[in-house]
CSV table of C-alpha atoms in Angstrom, one decimal:
chain,number,residue,atom,x,y,z
A,1,UNK,CA,-34.2,-19.2,18.0
A,2,UNK,CA,-31.6,-19.2,20.7
A,3,UNK,CA,-28.4,-21.1,20.0
A,4,UNK,CA,-26.9,-23.3,22.8
A,5,UNK,CA,-24.6,-21.3,25.0
A,6,UNK,CA,-21.9,-23.9,24.4
A,7,UNK,CA,-21.6,-22.5,20.9
A,8,UNK,CA,-20.2,-19.3,22.4
A,9,UNK,CA,-17.8,-20.5,25.1
A,10,UNK,CA,-15.8,-17.9,26.9
A,11,UNK,CA,-12.7,-17.5,24.7
A,12,UNK,CA,-10.5,-17.6,27.8
A,13,UNK,CA,-11.2,-21.3,28.2
A,14,UNK,CA,-9.0,-22.1,25.1
A,15,UNK,CA,-6.1,-20.1,26.5
A,16,UNK,CA,-6.5,-21.7,29.9
A,17,UNK,CA,-6.4,-25.2,28.5
A,18,UNK,CA,-3.4,-24.5,26.3
A,19,UNK,CA,-1.5,-23.1,29.2
A,20,UNK,CA,-2.4,-26.1,31.3
A,21,UNK,CA,-1.1,-28.3,28.5
A,22,UNK,CA,2.2,-26.4,28.3
A,23,UNK,CA,2.6,-26.4,32.0
A,24,UNK,CA,2.0,-30.2,32.0
A,25,UNK,CA,4.8,-30.6,29.4
A,26,UNK,CA,7.2,-28.5,31.5
A,27,UNK,CA,6.4,-30.7,34.5
A,28,UNK,CA,7.0,-33.8,32.5
A,29,UNK,CA,10.5,-32.7,31.3
A,30,UNK,CA,11.4,-31.9,34.9
A,31,UNK,CA,10.6,-35.5,35.8
A,32,UNK,CA,12.6,-36.7,32.8
A,33,UNK,CA,15.6,-34.6,33.9
A,34,UNK,CA,15.4,-36.1,37.3
A,35,UNK,CA,15.4,-39.6,35.8
A,36,UNK,CA,18.4,-38.7,33.7
A,37,UNK,CA,20.4,-37.5,36.7
A,38,UNK,CA,19.1,-40.3,38.9
A,39,UNK,CA,18.5,-43.3,36.6
A,40,UNK,CA,17.8,-45.6,39.6
A,41,UNK,CA,14.5,-43.6,40.1
A,42,UNK,CA,13.4,-44.1,36.5
A,43,UNK,CA,10.7,-46.7,37.2
A,44,UNK,CA,9.1,-44.5,39.9
A,45,UNK,CA,9.4,-41.4,37.8
A,46,UNK,CA,8.0,-43.2,34.7
A,47,UNK,CA,4.8,-43.9,36.7
A,48,UNK,CA,4.4,-40.2,37.5
A,49,UNK,CA,5.2,-39.2,34.0
A,50,UNK,CA,2.6,-41.6,32.7
A,51,UNK,CA,0.0,-39.8,34.8
A,52,UNK,CA,1.0,-36.5,33.3
A,53,UNK,CA,0.8,-38.0,29.8
A,54,UNK,CA,-2.8,-39.1,30.5
A,55,UNK,CA,-3.5,-35.6,31.8
A,56,UNK,CA,-2.1,-34.2,28.6
A,57,UNK,CA,-4.4,-36.4,26.6
A,58,UNK,CA,-7.4,-35.3,28.6
A,59,UNK,CA,-6.6,-31.6,28.0
A,60,UNK,CA,-6.1,-32.2,24.3
A,61,UNK,CA,-9.5,-34.0,24.1
A,62,UNK,CA,-11.1,-31.1,25.9
A,63,UNK,CA,-9.6,-28.6,23.6
A,64,UNK,CA,-10.8,-30.5,20.5
A,65,UNK,CA,-14.2,-31.0,22.0
A,66,UNK,CA,-14.5,-27.3,22.7
A,67,UNK,CA,-13.6,-26.6,19.1
A,68,UNK,CA,-16.3,-28.9,17.9
A,69,UNK,CA,-19.0,-26.9,19.8
A,70,UNK,CA,-17.7,-23.4,19.2
A,71,UNK,CA,-18.9,-21.2,16.4
A,72,UNK,CA,-16.3,-18.5,17.3
A,73,UNK,CA,-12.7,-19.0,18.5
A,74,UNK,CA,-10.3,-16.4,19.8
A,75,UNK,CA,-7.6,-17.4,17.3
A,76,UNK,CA,-7.7,-19.5,14.1
A,77,UNK,CA,-9.1,-23.1,14.7
A,78,UNK,CA,-6.1,-24.5,12.8
A,79,UNK,CA,-3.7,-22.8,15.1
A,80,UNK,CA,-5.5,-24.0,18.2
A,81,UNK,CA,-5.5,-27.6,16.8
A,82,UNK,CA,-1.8,-27.4,15.9
A,83,UNK,CA,-0.9,-26.0,19.3
A,84,UNK,CA,-2.9,-28.7,21.2
A,85,UNK,CA,-1.5,-31.6,19.1
A,86,UNK,CA,2.1,-30.3,19.0
A,87,UNK,CA,2.2,-29.7,22.7
A,88,UNK,CA,0.8,-33.1,23.4
A,89,UNK,CA,3.4,-34.6,21.1
A,90,UNK,CA,6.2,-33.3,23.3
A,91,UNK,CA,4.9,-35.2,26.4
A,92,UNK,CA,4.2,-38.3,24.3
A,93,UNK,CA,7.9,-38.4,23.2
A,94,UNK,CA,9.1,-37.6,26.7
A,95,UNK,CA,7.1,-40.5,28.1
A,96,UNK,CA,8.4,-42.8,25.4
A,97,UNK,CA,11.9,-41.8,26.4
A,98,UNK,CA,11.6,-42.5,30.1
A,99,UNK,CA,10.0,-45.9,29.2
A,100,UNK,CA,13.2,-46.7,27.2
A,101,UNK,CA,15.3,-45.9,30.2
A,102,UNK,CA,13.3,-48.5,32.2
A,103,UNK,CA,13.2,-51.0,29.4
A,104,UNK,CA,16.9,-50.8,28.7
A,105,UNK,CA,17.7,-50.9,32.5
A,106,UNK,CA,19.8,-47.8,32.1
A,107,UNK,CA,21.8,-47.4,35.4
A,108,UNK,CA,24.4,-44.8,34.2
A,109,UNK,CA,23.9,-41.9,31.9
A,110,UNK,CA,26.2,-39.8,29.9
A,111,UNK,CA,27.1,-36.2,30.2
A,112,UNK,CA,25.7,-35.5,26.8
A,113,UNK,CA,22.4,-37.1,27.8
A,114,UNK,CA,22.3,-34.8,30.8
A,115,UNK,CA,23.0,-31.8,28.6
A,116,UNK,CA,20.2,-32.8,26.2
A,117,UNK,CA,17.8,-33.2,29.1
A,118,UNK,CA,18.7,-29.8,30.4
A,119,UNK,CA,18.0,-28.2,27.0
A,120,UNK,CA,14.7,-29.9,26.8
A,121,UNK,CA,13.7,-28.8,30.3
A,122,UNK,CA,14.8,-25.2,29.6
A,123,UNK,CA,13.0,-25.1,26.3
A,124,UNK,CA,9.8,-26.5,27.8
A,125,UNK,CA,9.9,-23.9,30.6
A,126,UNK,CA,10.2,-21.1,28.1
A,127,UNK,CA,7.5,-22.6,26.0
A,128,UNK,CA,5.1,-22.6,28.9
A,129,UNK,CA,5.8,-18.9,29.5
A,130,UNK,CA,5.2,-18.2,25.8
A,131,UNK,CA,1.8,-20.0,25.8
A,132,UNK,CA,0.9,-18.2,28.9
A,133,UNK,CA,1.0,-14.9,27.0
A,134,UNK,CA,-1.1,-16.1,24.1
A,135,UNK,CA,-4.1,-14.2,25.3
A,136,UNK,CA,-2.2,-10.9,25.9
A,137,UNK,CA,-1.5,-9.3,22.4
A,138,UNK,CA,0.2,-6.4,24.1
A,139,UNK,CA,2.8,-8.8,25.3
A,140,UNK,CA,3.4,-10.5,22.0
A,141,UNK,CA,7.0,-9.1,21.9
A,142,UNK,CA,7.6,-10.9,25.2
A,143,UNK,CA,6.0,-14.0,23.8
A,144,UNK,CA,8.4,-13.9,20.8
A,145,UNK,CA,11.3,-13.5,23.1
A,146,UNK,CA,10.4,-16.7,24.9
A,147,UNK,CA,10.1,-18.4,21.5
A,148,UNK,CA,13.5,-17.1,20.6
A,149,UNK,CA,14.8,-18.8,23.8
A,150,UNK,CA,13.2,-22.0,22.8
A,151,UNK,CA,15.0,-21.9,19.5
A,152,UNK,CA,18.2,-21.1,21.2
A,153,UNK,CA,17.9,-24.2,23.4
A,154,UNK,CA,16.9,-26.3,20.4
A,155,UNK,CA,20.1,-25.2,18.5
A,156,UNK,CA,22.2,-26.0,21.5
A,157,UNK,CA,20.6,-29.4,21.7
A,158,UNK,CA,21.4,-30.0,18.0
A,159,UNK,CA,25.1,-29.3,18.7
A,160,UNK,CA,25.1,-31.6,21.8
A,161,UNK,CA,23.3,-34.3,19.8
A,162,UNK,CA,25.9,-34.3,17.0
A,163,UNK,CA,28.7,-34.4,19.5
A,164,UNK,CA,27.0,-37.3,21.3
A,165,UNK,CA,26.6,-39.3,18.2
A,166,UNK,CA,30.2,-38.7,17.1
A,167,UNK,CA,31.4,-39.7,20.5
A,168,UNK,CA,29.5,-43.0,20.3
A,169,UNK,CA,31.4,-44.0,17.2
A,170,UNK,CA,34.7,-42.6,18.2
A,171,UNK,CA,35.3,-44.5,21.4
A,172,UNK,CA,35.0,-48.1,20.2
A,173,UNK,CA,31.9,-48.8,22.2
A,174,UNK,CA,30.1,-52.1,22.2
A,175,UNK,CA,27.7,-52.4,19.3
A,176,UNK,CA,24.6,-52.9,21.5
A,177,UNK,CA,25.6,-49.9,23.6
A,178,UNK,CA,25.9,-47.8,20.4
A,179,UNK,CA,22.5,-48.9,19.1
A,180,UNK,CA,20.8,-48.3,22.5
A,181,UNK,CA,22.3,-44.8,23.0
A,182,UNK,CA,21.8,-43.7,19.4
A,183,UNK,CA,18.1,-44.4,19.9
A,184,UNK,CA,17.9,-42.7,23.2
A,185,UNK,CA,19.7,-39.6,21.9
A,186,UNK,CA,17.4,-39.6,18.8
A,187,UNK,CA,14.3,-39.6,20.9
A,188,UNK,CA,15.3,-36.8,23.2
A,189,UNK,CA,16.4,-34.8,20.1
A,190,UNK,CA,12.9,-35.3,18.7
A,191,UNK,CA,11.4,-34.0,21.9
A,192,UNK,CA,13.4,-30.8,21.7
A,193,UNK,CA,12.6,-30.4,18.0
A,194,UNK,CA,8.9,-30.7,19.0
A,195,UNK,CA,9.2,-27.6,21.2
A,196,UNK,CA,10.3,-25.6,18.2
A,197,UNK,CA,7.3,-26.8,16.2
A,198,UNK,CA,5.0,-25.2,18.8
A,199,UNK,CA,7.0,-22.0,18.6
A,200,UNK,CA,6.5,-21.9,14.8
A,201,UNK,CA,2.7,-21.8,15.4
A,202,UNK,CA,3.0,-19.3,18.2
A,203,UNK,CA,5.1,-17.0,16.0
A,204,UNK,CA,2.5,-17.4,13.2
A,205,UNK,CA,-0.2,-16.3,15.6
A,206,UNK,CA,1.9,-13.3,16.6
A,207,UNK,CA,2.3,-12.2,13.0
A,208,UNK,CA,-1.5,-12.5,12.4
A,209,UNK,CA,-2.2,-10.5,15.5
A,210,UNK,CA,0.3,-7.7,14.7
C-alpha cells in the first residue's frame, strides 16, 4: 500500500517556512523602529504591521499543518513547533506595541525607547540570519555566532530597560506618563526577550546536530 506523498514532504519546506517567518519578524521590527523614530506615522505603519502579523499567523499554521501530515521531519518535531510559535510570538508582541503607540496617541518618544527599538531590530535581523542557516549543519558555527549576537543585543536591551525605568521615577514625571511608558518599555523588553527564546531552541538544535 502506498502512503500519501504528503506524508513525506520535502524537508526543505520546513526550513523555507521557518526562514519566511523569521524574515517576516525582521521586517516587522523595522516598521516598529520607523514608528518609534517617526511616531506621527504610527497609524499608517500599524496597518502594515498588522498585515505582517497575519502573514506570520499564516506561516505558523502552514508549519503546524505540515507537521500534522509528516511522518518524518528534518529536525525534532518539538523543536519545529517551538521555533514556529516563538518566532510568531515576537511579531505578536511587536504588533501589540505599535497598537499601544496609536492607542496612547504617542507623538514624542524617548531616547531610551529608540535604543530599545534599535536592539530589537538588530536582534531580529541576526535571528533571521541564524534561522536561514538551520538547514546547513556545516555552518552551525556561524549560526551560533548569530545567536550570540542576539543574546548580546538582548543584554544591551536589559541595561537600557533598567535605565529607562529608573529615569521614569527619577524625574518626577506625571503619574499617567509613568504608567504609560512603563507599559511601553515592558512590552518592547518582552519582544527582545522573545528573540532569545528562539535562540535557545536554535542552540539546542545545534547541540543535537553536532
